[in-house]
CSV table of N, CA, C and O in Angstrom, one decimal:
chain,number,residue,atom,x,y,z
O,1354,MET,N,0.5,-1.7,0.7
O,1354,MET,CA,0.0,-0.2,0.1
O,1354,MET,C,0.9,1.9,0.2
O,1354,MET,O,2.3,0.6,0.1
O,1355,ALA,N,0.5,2.4,-0.3
O,1355,ALA,CA,0.9,3.5,-0.6
O,1355,ALA,C,2.2,4.0,1.0
O,1355,ALA,O,3.2,4.5,0.7
O,1356,ASP,N,1.7,3.6,2.0
O,1356,ASP,CA,2.2,4.2,2.7
O,1356,ASP,C,3.2,3.2,3.6
O,1356,ASP,O,3.2,2.7,4.5
O,1357,GLY,N,3.4,1.7,3.2
O,1357,GLY,CA,3.9,1.0,3.2
O,1357,GLY,C,3.8,-0.5,3.6
O,1357,GLY,O,3.5,-1.7,4.6
O,1358,SER,N,2.4,0.0,4.2
O,1358,SER,CA,1.5,-1.5,4.9
O,1358,SER,C,1.5,-2.2,4.6
O,1358,SER,O,1.3,-2.1,3.0
O,1359,LYS,N,1.2,-3.4,4.6
O,1359,LYS,CA,0.7,-4.3,4.1
O,1359,LYS,C,-1.3,-5.4,4.1
O,1359,LYS,O,-1.1,-5.4,5.2
O,1360,GLN,N,-1.4,-5.6,2.9
O,1360,GLN,CA,-2.6,-6.3,3.5
O,1360,GLN,C,-2.7,-7.8,2.7
O,1360,GLN,O,-2.4,-7.5,1.4
O,1361,PHE,N,-3.6,-8.8,3.2
O,1361,PHE,CA,-3.8,-10.0,2.1
O,1361,PHE,C,-5.4,-9.7,2.7
O,1361,PHE,O,-5.6,-9.8,3.3
O,1362,ARG,N,-5.4,-10.4,1.0
O,1362,ARG,CA,-6.3,-10.9,0.9
O,1362,ARG,C,-6.8,-12.3,0.9
O,1362,ARG,O,-6.8,-12.7,-0.5
O,1363,PRO,N,-7.0,-13.6,1.1
O,1363,PRO,CA,-7.1,-15.3,0.8
O,1363,PRO,C,-8.3,-15.3,0.9
O,1363,PRO,O,-8.7,-14.9,0.9
O,1364,ILE,N,-8.0,-15.7,-0.5
O,1364,ILE,CA,-9.5,-16.6,-1.3
O,1364,ILE,C,-9.4,-18.3,-1.0
O,1364,ILE,O,-8.0,-18.8,-1.4
O,1365,TYR,N,-10.0,-18.8,-0.9
O,1365,TYR,CA,-10.0,-20.3,-1.7
O,1365,TYR,C,-11.0,-20.8,-2.4
O,1365,TYR,O,-12.2,-19.4,-2.0
O,1366,HIS,N,-11.1,-22.5,-2.9
O,1366,HIS,CA,-12.3,-22.6,-2.9
O,1366,HIS,C,-12.8,-23.9,-2.4
O,1366,HIS,O,-12.2,-24.4,-2.6
O,1367,ASN,N,-14.4,-23.3,-2.5
O,1367,ASN,CA,-14.8,-23.9,-1.5
O,1367,ASN,C,-15.4,-25.9,-2.4
O,1367,ASN,O,-16.6,-25.8,-2.3
O,1368,GLY,N,-15.6,-25.8,-3.5
O,1368,GLY,CA,-16.0,-26.6,-4.4
O,1368,GLY,C,-17.2,-26.4,-5.9
O,1368,GLY,O,-17.5,-26.8,-6.3
O,1369,THR,N,-17.9,-25.5,-5.0
O,1369,THR,CA,-18.5,-23.8,-6.5
O,1369,THR,C,-18.4,-23.1,-6.4
O,1369,THR,O,-18.1,-22.5,-7.2
O,1370,GLY,N,-17.7,-22.1,-6.1
O,1370,GLY,CA,-16.8,-21.0,-6.3
O,1370,GLY,C,-15.8,-20.7,-4.9
O,1370,GLY,O,-15.3,-20.9,-4.2
O,1371,PHE,N,-15.2,-19.3,-5.2
O,1371,PHE,CA,-14.0,-18.1,-4.9
O,1371,PHE,C,-14.9,-17.9,-3.6
O,1371,PHE,O,-15.7,-17.4,-3.6
O,1372,VAL,N,-14.0,-18.0,-2.3
O,1372,VAL,CA,-15.1,-18.1,-0.9
O,1372,VAL,C,-13.6,-16.4,-0.8
O,1372,VAL,O,-12.8,-16.3,-1.3
O,1373,LEU,N,-13.8,-15.3,-0.2
O,1373,LEU,CA,-12.4,-15.1,-0.1
O,1373,LEU,C,-12.4,-14.6,1.8
O,1373,LEU,O,-13.5,-15.3,2.8
O,1374,GLY,N,-11.4,-15.3,2.7
O,1374,GLY,CA,-11.1,-15.5,3.8
O,1374,GLY,C,-10.5,-16.7,3.6
O,1374,GLY,O,-9.8,-17.8,2.7
O,1375,ASP,N,-10.0,-17.4,4.7
O,1375,ASP,CA,-9.4,-18.4,4.8
O,1375,ASP,C,-10.5,-19.2,5.0
O,1375,ASP,O,-11.2,-19.7,5.4
O,1376,PRO,N,-9.4,-20.8,4.1
O,1376,PRO,CA,-10.8,-21.9,4.3
O,1376,PRO,C,-10.8,-22.3,5.2
O,1376,PRO,O,-10.3,-22.0,6.5
O,1377,PRO,N,-11.2,-23.1,5.7
O,1377,PRO,CA,-11.7,-23.7,7.2
O,1377,PRO,C,-10.6,-24.7,7.2
O,1377,PRO,O,-10.1,-25.4,6.3
O,1378,GLY,N,-10.0,-24.5,9.3
O,1378,GLY,CA,-10.1,-26.0,9.7
O,1378,GLY,C,-7.9,-25.4,10.0
O,1378,GLY,O,-7.6,-23.9,9.4
O,1379,MET,N,-6.7,-25.6,9.8
O,1379,MET,CA,-5.4,-25.5,10.1
O,1379,MET,C,-5.0,-24.8,8.4
O,1379,MET,O,-5.4,-25.3,7.4
O,1380,LEU,N,-3.9,-23.6,8.3
O,1380,LEU,CA,-4.0,-23.3,7.3
O,1380,LEU,C,-2.2,-24.3,7.7
O,1380,LEU,O,-1.6,-25.3,8.1
O,1381,PRO,N,-2.0,-24.2,5.9
O,1381,PRO,CA,-0.7,-25.7,5.7
O,1381,PRO,C,0.9,-24.2,5.3
O,1381,PRO,O,0.9,-23.1,5.2
O,1382,LEU,N,1.9,-25.5,6.6
O,1382,LEU,CA,2.9,-24.3,5.8
O,1382,LEU,C,3.0,-24.1,4.4
O,1382,LEU,O,3.1,-24.2,4.3
O,1383,TYR,N,3.5,-23.0,5.0
O,1383,TYR,CA,5.0,-22.0,3.4
O,1383,TYR,C,5.9,-23.1,2.7
O,1383,TYR,O,6.9,-24.0,3.6
O,1384,ARG,N,5.2,-23.7,2.0
O,1384,ARG,CA,5.8,-24.5,0.8
O,1384,ARG,C,6.7,-25.5,0.8
O,1384,ARG,O,7.6,-26.8,1.6
O,1385,LEU,N,5.1,-25.9,1.9
O,1385,LEU,CA,5.1,-27.4,2.6
O,1385,LEU,C,5.8,-28.7,1.7
O,1385,LEU,O,6.7,-29.4,2.3
O,1386,PRO,N,5.8,-28.6,-0.2
O,1386,PRO,CA,6.9,-30.0,0.0
O,1386,PRO,C,7.4,-29.9,-0.2
O,1386,PRO,O,8.1,-30.9,0.0
O,1387,GLU,N,8.0,-28.6,-0.1
O,1387,GLU,CA,9.9,-28.9,0.2
O,1387,GLU,C,10.1,-29.5,1.4
O,1387,GLU,O,11.4,-29.3,1.5
O,1388,LEU,N,9.0,-29.3,2.2
O,1388,LEU,CA,9.6,-29.5,3.6
O,1388,LEU,C,9.8,-31.1,4.2
O,1388,LEU,O,10.7,-31.7,5.0
O,1389,GLN,N,9.6,-31.7,3.2
O,1389,GLN,CA,9.6,-33.5,3.4
O,1389,GLN,C,11.0,-34.7,2.8
O,1389,GLN,O,10.7,-35.1,4.2
O,1390,ALA,N,11.7,-33.9,2.9
O,1390,ALA,CA,13.0,-34.3,2.8
O,1390,ALA,C,15.0,-34.3,3.6
O,1390,ALA,O,15.1,-34.4,3.3
O,1391,THR,N,13.9,-33.3,5.3
O,1391,THR,CA,15.1,-32.6,5.7
O,1391,THR,C,15.0,-33.2,6.9
O,1391,THR,O,13.3,-33.2,7.3
O,1392,SER,N,15.4,-33.2,7.7
O,1392,SER,CA,15.2,-33.7,8.9
O,1392,SER,C,15.9,-31.6,9.7
O,1392,SER,O,15.1,-32.0,11.3
O,1393,ARG,N,16.2,-31.0,9.2
O,1393,ARG,CA,16.7,-30.0,9.8
O,1393,ARG,C,15.7,-28.9,9.4
O,1393,ARG,O,15.5,-28.6,8.1
O,1394,VAL,N,14.7,-27.9,10.1
O,1394,VAL,CA,13.2,-26.9,9.5
O,1394,VAL,C,14.6,-25.1,10.0
O,1394,VAL,O,13.9,-25.3,10.7
O,1395,TYR,N,14.5,-24.4,9.2
O,1395,TYR,CA,14.6,-23.3,9.8
O,1395,TYR,C,12.9,-22.3,9.7
O,1395,TYR,O,12.8,-22.2,8.7
O,1396,VAL,N,12.6,-21.7,11.0
O,1396,VAL,CA,11.9,-21.5,11.0
O,1396,VAL,C,11.3,-19.8,10.8
O,1396,VAL,O,12.4,-18.9,11.9
O,1397,CYS,N,11.0,-19.0,10.2
O,1397,CYS,CA,10.7,-17.8,9.8
O,1397,CYS,C,10.0,-17.2,10.1
O,1397,CYS,O,9.2,-17.3,9.9
O,1398,GLU,N,10.3,-15.4,10.1
O,1398,GLU,CA,8.8,-14.9,10.6
O,1398,GLU,C,8.6,-14.3,9.6
O,1398,GLU,O,8.7,-12.8,8.7
O,1399,GLY,N,7.1,-15.1,8.3
O,1399,GLY,CA,7.0,-13.8,6.8
O,1399,GLY,C,7.7,-14.3,5.7
O,1399,GLY,O,8.6,-15.8,6.1
O,1400,GLU,N,6.9,-15.0,4.8
O,1400,GLU,CA,7.3,-15.3,3.3
O,1400,GLU,C,8.9,-15.6,2.6
O,1400,GLU,O,9.7,-15.3,2.5
O,1401,LYS,N,9.2,-13.6,2.4
O,1401,LYS,CA,10.4,-12.6,2.4
O,1401,LYS,C,11.5,-13.4,3.2
O,1401,LYS,O,12.5,-13.4,2.7
O,1402,ALA,N,11.5,-13.6,4.3
O,1402,ALA,CA,12.3,-14.1,5.3
O,1402,ALA,C,12.8,-14.9,4.9
O,1402,ALA,O,13.6,-15.5,5.1
O,1403,THR,N,11.3,-16.3,4.6
O,1403,THR,CA,12.6,-17.7,4.2
O,1403,THR,C,12.5,-17.7,2.8
O,1403,THR,O,13.1,-18.5,3.3
O,1404,ASP,N,12.2,-16.9,1.9
O,1404,ASP,CA,12.4,-16.4,0.4
O,1404,ASP,C,14.1,-16.6,1.1
O,1404,ASP,O,15.1,-17.1,0.3
O,1405,ALA,N,14.6,-15.6,1.8
O,1405,ALA,CA,16.2,-15.0,1.3
O,1405,ALA,C,17.0,-16.1,2.4
O,1405,ALA,O,17.6,-16.3,2.5
O,1406,ALA,N,16.0,-17.6,3.4
O,1406,ALA,CA,17.3,-18.4,3.6
O,1406,ALA,C,17.4,-19.5,2.9
O,1406,ALA,O,18.6,-19.2,2.4
O,1407,ARG,N,16.1,-19.9,2.4
O,1407,ARG,CA,15.9,-20.9,0.6
O,1407,ARG,C,17.3,-19.8,0.3
O,1407,ARG,O,18.3,-21.1,-0.5
O,1408,SER,N,17.3,-19.5,-0.7
O,1408,SER,CA,18.2,-18.2,-0.3
O,1408,SER,C,19.7,-18.5,-1.1
O,1408,SER,O,21.2,-18.8,-1.8
O,1409,ILE,N,20.3,-18.5,0.7
O,1409,ILE,CA,21.3,-19.1,1.0
O,1409,ILE,C,21.7,-21.3,0.7
O,1409,ILE,O,22.1,-21.6,2.1
O,1410,GLY,N,20.2,-21.4,1.2
O,1410,GLY,CA,20.6,-23.2,0.8
O,1410,GLY,C,19.5,-23.6,2.1
O,1410,GLY,O,19.9,-24.7,2.2
O,1411,LEU,N,19.3,-22.7,3.1
O,1411,LEU,CA,18.2,-23.4,4.2
O,1411,LEU,C,16.7,-24.1,4.1
O,1411,LEU,O,16.0,-23.3,3.2
O,1412,THR,N,16.3,-24.7,4.3
O,1412,THR,CA,15.5,-25.3,4.1
O,1412,THR,C,14.7,-24.1,5.5
O,1412,THR,O,14.7,-24.8,6.8
O,1413,ALA,N,13.4,-23.7,4.6
O,1413,ALA,CA,13.0,-23.1,5.5
O,1413,ALA,C,11.4,-23.1,4.9
O,1413,ALA,O,11.1,-23.3,3.9
O,1414,THR,N,10.8,-21.8,6.5
O,1414,THR,CA,9.5,-22.5,5.6
O,1414,THR,C,8.6,-21.1,7.2
O,1414,THR,O,9.8,-21.1,7.9
O,1415,THR,N,7.3,-21.0,7.1
O,1415,THR,CA,7.0,-19.7,7.7
O,1415,THR,C,5.2,-20.2,7.6
O,1415,THR,O,4.7,-21.0,6.8
O,1416,SER,N,5.0,-19.4,9.4
O,1416,SER,CA,3.7,-19.9,9.3
O,1416,SER,C,2.5,-19.0,8.3
O,1416,SER,O,2.5,-17.6,7.8
O,1417,ALA,N,1.1,-19.4,8.3
O,1417,ALA,CA,0.3,-18.6,7.5
O,1417,ALA,C,0.1,-17.1,8.2
O,1417,ALA,O,-0.1,-16.9,9.4
O,1418,HIS,N,-0.4,-15.3,7.3
O,1418,HIS,CA,-0.6,-14.9,8.7
O,1418,HIS,C,0.4,-14.0,9.1
O,1418,HIS,O,-0.1,-13.1,10.2
O,1419,GLY,N,1.7,-14.3,9.3
O,1419,GLY,CA,2.1,-13.3,10.0
O,1419,GLY,C,2.9,-13.7,11.8
O,1419,GLY,O,1.6,-14.4,12.2
O,1420,SER,N,3.2,-12.9,12.3
O,1420,SER,CA,3.3,-13.2,13.7
O,1420,SER,C,2.7,-13.0,14.4
O,1420,SER,O,2.7,-13.9,15.1
O,1421,LYS,N,1.2,-13.4,14.4
O,1421,LYS,CA,0.2,-13.4,15.3
O,1421,LYS,C,-0.7,-14.0,15.0
O,1421,LYS,O,-1.5,-14.9,15.9
O,1422,SER,N,0.5,-14.7,14.7
O,1422,SER,CA,-1.4,-16.3,13.7
O,1422,SER,C,-0.8,-17.5,13.6
O,1422,SER,O,-0.7,-18.9,13.1
O,1423,ALA,N,0.9,-17.9,14.6
O,1423,ALA,CA,1.3,-19.2,14.5
O,1423,ALA,C,0.3,-19.9,14.3
O,1423,ALA,O,0.2,-21.3,14.4
O,1424,ALA,N,-0.5,-19.4,15.1
O,1424,ALA,CA,-0.8,-20.7,16.0
O,1424,ALA,C,-2.5,-21.7,14.7
O,1424,ALA,O,-2.9,-22.5,14.8
O,1425,LYS,N,-2.4,-20.4,14.5
O,1425,LYS,CA,-3.4,-20.9,12.5
O,1425,LYS,C,-3.0,-21.7,11.7
O,1425,LYS,O,-3.6,-22.0,10.3
O,1426,THR,N,-2.0,-22.3,12.0
O,1426,THR,CA,-1.3,-22.7,11.0
O,1426,THR,C,-0.7,-24.1,11.8
O,1426,THR,O,-1.3,-25.0,12.8
O,1427,ASP,N,-1.1,-25.3,10.6
O,1427,ASP,CA,-0.6,-27.1,10.1
O,1427,ASP,C,1.0,-27.0,10.9
O,1427,ASP,O,1.3,-27.5,10.5
O,1428,TRP,N,1.8,-27.3,12.1
O,1428,TRP,CA,2.8,-27.6,12.0
O,1428,TRP,C,3.4,-28.7,11.9
O,1428,TRP,O,4.5,-29.3,12.9
O,1429,ARG,N,2.5,-30.3,12.4
O,1429,ARG,CA,1.9,-31.4,12.5
O,1429,ARG,C,2.9,-32.1,11.3
O,1429,ARG,O,3.9,-32.2,11.5
O,1430,PRO,N,2.9,-31.4,11.0
O,1430,PRO,CA,4.4,-32.0,9.0
O,1430,PRO,C,6.3,-32.6,9.9
O,1430,PRO,O,6.5,-32.9,8.9
O,1431,LEU,N,6.2,-30.6,10.8
O,1431,LEU,CA,7.8,-31.7,10.9
O,1431,LEU,C,7.8,-31.9,12.4
O,1431,LEU,O,8.8,-32.2,12.9
O,1432,ALA,N,7.0,-33.0,12.8
O,1432,ALA,CA,7.1,-33.4,14.2
O,1432,ALA,C,8.0,-34.5,14.4
O,1432,ALA,O,7.7,-35.2,13.5
O,1433,GLY,N,8.5,-34.3,15.1
O,1433,GLY,CA,9.3,-35.1,15.3
O,1433,GLY,C,11.2,-34.4,14.4
O,1433,GLY,O,12.7,-34.5,14.6
O,1434,ARG,N,11.2,-32.9,14.0
O,1434,ARG,CA,12.7,-32.5,13.3
O,1434,ARG,C,13.3,-31.7,14.3
O,1434,ARG,O,13.0,-31.2,15.3
O,1435,ASP,N,14.2,-30.8,13.9
O,1435,ASP,CA,15.3,-30.5,14.7
O,1435,ASP,C,14.8,-29.0,14.3
O,1435,ASP,O,14.4,-28.9,12.5
O,1436,ALA,N,14.0,-28.1,14.3
O,1436,ALA,CA,14.4,-27.0,13.7
O,1436,ALA,C,14.5,-25.2,14.7
O,1436,ALA,O,14.6,-25.9,16.1
O,1437,VAL,N,15.3,-24.8,14.3
O,1437,VAL,CA,15.6,-23.6,14.0
O,1437,VAL,C,14.9,-22.7,14.0
O,1437,VAL,O,14.7,-22.0,12.8
O,1438,ILE,N,14.8,-21.9,15.3
O,1438,ILE,CA,13.1,-20.5,14.3
O,1438,ILE,C,15.1,-19.3,14.6
O,1438,ILE,O,15.6,-19.1,15.4
O,1439,LEU,N,14.2,-19.0,13.5
O,1439,LEU,CA,14.9,-17.2,13.3
O,1439,LEU,C,14.4,-15.9,13.7
O,1439,LEU,O,13.5,-15.1,12.5
O,1440,PRO,N,14.1,-15.3,14.5
O,1440,PRO,CA,13.4,-15.0,14.8
O,1440,PRO,C,13.6,-13.6,13.9
O,1440,PRO,O,15.0,-13.2,14.1
O,1441,ASP,N,12.5,-12.4,13.7
O,1441,ASP,CA,13.3,-10.7,14.0
O,1441,ASP,C,13.3,-10.1,14.5
O,1441,ASP,O,13.1,-10.4,15.8
O,1442,ALA,N,14.0,-8.8,14.7
O,1442,ALA,CA,14.9,-8.6,15.9
O,1442,ALA,C,13.7,-7.0,16.2
O,1442,ALA,O,13.6,-5.8,16.5
O,1443,ASP,N,12.6,-7.7,16.6
O,1443,ASP,CA,11.9,-6.7,17.7
O,1443,ASP,C,10.8,-8.2,18.3
O,1443,ASP,O,10.9,-8.3,18.3
O,1444,GLU,N,10.2,-7.4,19.0
O,1444,GLU,CA,9.1,-8.0,20.3
O,1444,GLU,C,8.2,-8.7,19.9
O,1444,GLU,O,7.8,-9.7,19.8
O,1445,ALA,N,7.4,-8.1,18.2
O,1445,ALA,CA,6.4,-9.0,18.3
O,1445,ALA,C,8.0,-10.8,17.7
O,1445,ALA,O,7.2,-11.5,17.1
O,1446,GLY,N,9.0,-10.3,16.6
O,1446,GLY,CA,9.3,-11.6,15.6
O,1446,GLY,C,9.4,-12.8,17.9
O,1446,GLY,O,10.3,-14.0,17.7
O,1447,VAL,N,10.2,-12.0,18.9
O,1447,VAL,CA,10.2,-12.5,19.9
O,1447,VAL,C,9.2,-13.0,20.5
O,1447,VAL,O,9.3,-14.0,20.7
O,1448,GLN,N,8.0,-12.6,20.0
O,1448,GLN,CA,6.0,-13.2,20.9
O,1448,GLN,C,6.0,-14.5,20.1
O,1448,GLN,O,6.2,-15.6,20.1
O,1449,TYR,N,7.4,-14.5,18.7
O,1449,TYR,CA,6.4,-15.5,17.8
O,1449,TYR,C,7.3,-16.7,17.9
O,1449,TYR,O,6.8,-17.9,18.5
O,1450,ALA,N,8.3,-16.3,18.5
O,1450,ALA,CA,9.0,-17.4,18.1
O,1450,ALA,C,9.2,-18.4,19.7
O,1450,ALA,O,8.7,-19.6,19.5
O,1451,SER,N,8.9,-17.5,20.3
O,1451,SER,CA,7.9,-18.6,21.8
O,1451,SER,C,7.4,-19.0,21.4
O,1451,SER,O,6.8,-20.3,21.5
O,1452,THR,N,5.4,-18.9,21.2
O,1452,THR,CA,4.8,-19.3,20.3
O,1452,THR,C,5.1,-20.1,19.7
O,1452,THR,O,5.0,-21.6,19.4
O,1453,VAL,N,5.6,-20.1,17.9
O,1453,VAL,CA,6.5,-21.0,17.8
O,1453,VAL,C,7.3,-22.2,18.7
O,1453,VAL,O,7.1,-23.2,18.2
O,1454,ALA,N,7.4,-21.9,19.1
O,1454,ALA,CA,8.3,-22.8,19.6
O,1454,ALA,C,7.7,-23.9,20.3
O,1454,ALA,O,8.2,-25.1,21.1
O,1455,ALA,N,6.7,-23.3,21.4
O,1455,ALA,CA,6.3,-23.9,22.0
O,1455,ALA,C,5.4,-25.2,21.6
O,1455,ALA,O,4.5,-25.8,21.1
O,1456,ILE,N,4.9,-24.4,20.2
O,1456,ILE,CA,4.1,-25.5,18.9
O,1456,ILE,C,4.4,-26.6,18.9
O,1456,ILE,O,4.9,-28.0,18.9
O,1457,LEU,N,6.4,-26.2,18.4
O,1457,LEU,CA,7.0,-27.3,18.6
O,1457,LEU,C,7.5,-27.6,19.2
O,1457,LEU,O,7.5,-29.5,18.7
O,1458,THR,N,7.5,-27.4,20.2
O,1458,THR,CA,7.9,-28.7,21.5
O,1458,THR,C,7.1,-30.0,21.7
O,1458,THR,O,7.0,-30.5,21.4
O,1459,ARG,N,6.3,-29.2,21.7
O,1459,ARG,CA,4.6,-30.3,21.8
O,1459,ARG,C,4.2,-30.8,20.8
O,1459,ARG,O,4.1,-32.5,20.9
O,1460,ILE,N,5.2,-30.6,19.5
O,1460,ILE,CA,4.8,-32.5,18.6
O,1460,ILE,C,6.1,-32.3,18.4
O,1460,ILE,O,6.5,-34.2,17.8
O,1461,GLY,N,6.3,-32.5,19.5
O,1461,GLY,CA,8.4,-33.7,19.3
O,1461,GLY,C,9.5,-33.0,18.1
O,1461,GLY,O,10.7,-33.7,18.6
O,1462,CYS,N,9.3,-31.4,18.7
O,1462,CYS,CA,10.6,-31.2,17.3
O,1462,CYS,C,11.9,-31.4,18.6
O,1462,CYS,O,11.4,-31.2,20.3
O,1463,THR,N,13.4,-31.0,18.2
O,1463,THR,CA,14.4,-30.7,19.0
O,1463,THR,C,14.5,-28.6,18.6
O,1463,THR,O,14.1,-28.6,17.3
O,1464,VAL,N,14.2,-27.8,19.5
O,1464,VAL,CA,13.9,-26.5,18.6
O,1464,VAL,C,15.2,-25.3,19.3
O,1464,VAL,O,15.3,-25.5,20.2
O,1465,ARG,N,15.4,-25.2,19.1
O,1465,ARG,CA,16.2,-23.6,18.9
O,1465,ARG,C,16.6,-22.7,18.7
O,1465,ARG,O,15.2,-22.7,17.4
O,1466,ILE,N,16.1,-22.0,18.7
O,1466,ILE,CA,16.3,-20.1,18.4
O,1466,ILE,C,17.5,-19.5,18.4
O,1466,ILE,O,18.0,-18.9,20.0
O,1467,VAL,N,17.5,-19.0,17.5
O,1467,VAL,CA,18.6,-18.3,17.1
O,1467,VAL,C,18.7,-17.2,16.5
O,1467,VAL,O,18.1,-16.8,16.1
O,1468,ARG,N,19.6,-15.9,17.5
O,1468,ARG,CA,18.7,-14.3,17.1
O,1468,ARG,C,20.6,-14.0,15.7
O,1468,ARG,O,21.3,-14.3,17.0
O,1469,LEU,N,20.1,-14.0,15.0
O,1469,LEU,CA,20.7,-12.7,14.1
O,1469,LEU,C,21.6,-12.2,14.6
O,1469,LEU,O,21.1,-11.1,15.5
O,1470,PRO,N,23.3,-11.4,14.9
O,1470,PRO,CA,23.2,-11.3,15.2
O,1470,PRO,C,23.9,-9.7,14.0
O,1470,PRO,O,23.3,-10.0,13.8
O,1471,ASP,N,23.2,-8.0,15.2
O,1471,ASP,CA,24.1,-6.5,14.5
O,1471,ASP,C,23.0,-6.6,13.1
O,1471,ASP,O,22.6,-5.9,12.8
O,1472,LEU,N,22.1,-6.7,14.0
O,1472,LEU,CA,19.9,-6.8,13.0
O,1472,LEU,C,20.1,-5.2,13.5
O,1472,LEU,O,19.7,-5.0,14.8
O,1473,ARG,N,19.4,-5.1,13.1
O,1473,ARG,CA,18.2,-3.3,13.4
O,1473,ARG,C,17.0,-3.7,14.1
O,1473,ARG,O,16.9,-4.9,13.1
O,1474,ASN,N,16.5,-2.5,14.1
O,1474,ASN,CA,16.0,-3.0,14.8
O,1474,ASN,C,14.3,-3.7,13.7
O,1474,ASN,O,14.8,-2.7,12.5
O,1475,ALA,N,13.8,-5.1,14.1
O,1475,ALA,CA,13.2,-5.5,13.0
O,1475,ALA,C,13.5,-5.5,12.2
O,1475,ALA,O,12.8,-5.9,11.2
O,1476,GLY,N,14.4,-6.2,12.1
O,1476,GLY,CA,15.2,-6.4,11.2
O,1476,GLY,C,15.3,-8.1,11.0
O,1476,GLY,O,14.8,-8.7,12.2
O,1477,ASP,N,15.5,-8.5,9.6
O,1477,ASP,CA,14.8,-9.9,9.5
O,1477,ASP,C,16.1,-11.2,8.6
O,1477,ASP,O,17.6,-10.4,8.4
O,1478,ILE,N,16.0,-12.5,8.5
O,1478,ILE,CA,17.6,-12.6,7.9
O,1478,ILE,C,17.2,-12.3,6.5
O,1478,ILE,O,18.6,-12.2,5.5
O,1479,PHE,N,16.5,-11.6,5.8
O,1479,PHE,CA,16.9,-11.1,4.9
O,1479,PHE,C,17.8,-9.2,5.0
O,1479,PHE,O,19.0,-9.8,3.5
O,1480,ASP,N,17.5,-8.8,5.7
O,1480,ASP,CA,18.6,-7.4,5.9
O,1480,ASP,C,19.4,-8.3,6.3
O,1480,ASP,O,21.5,-7.8,6.1
O,1481,TRP,N,19.6,-9.9,7.4
O,1481,TRP,CA,21.6,-9.8,7.5
O,1481,TRP,C,22.3,-10.3,6.5
O,1481,TRP,O,23.5,-10.4,6.4
O,1482,ILE,N,21.5,-11.2,5.5
O,1482,ILE,CA,22.1,-11.6,4.0
O,1482,ILE,C,22.6,-10.1,3.2
O,1482,ILE,O,24.2,-10.5,2.8
O,1483,GLU,N,21.6,-9.7,3.3
O,1483,GLU,CA,22.0,-8.2,2.8
O,1483,GLU,C,23.6,-7.5,3.2
O,1483,GLU,O,24.7,-7.3,2.4
């Protein structure tokens, strides 16, 4: 948007037509098919950060709808994996990492939260790579 904010309008097909909004139930992880063949997964906050992590060879994912919606995503495909959470350098990033760590721990993941060094406020792995 002109003011720099983001707006997302999810749509899905309900069998008879397209509907504005989320489909019923939990939402899938970003880039889910690519997560199947690895034992370690990096969890970032948002698609841009996830794609940046992937650009340096990491198998990465994120939840749907940003930092306040981790609980709306189905994390079960990661059960039993080694998960490394790379939070954004702000309060929302800290909260997101904590929420995701709790969810992943409940499904048997080994979880580490790694704060990338020298990030500006609200920076993420995209900025760190730059």
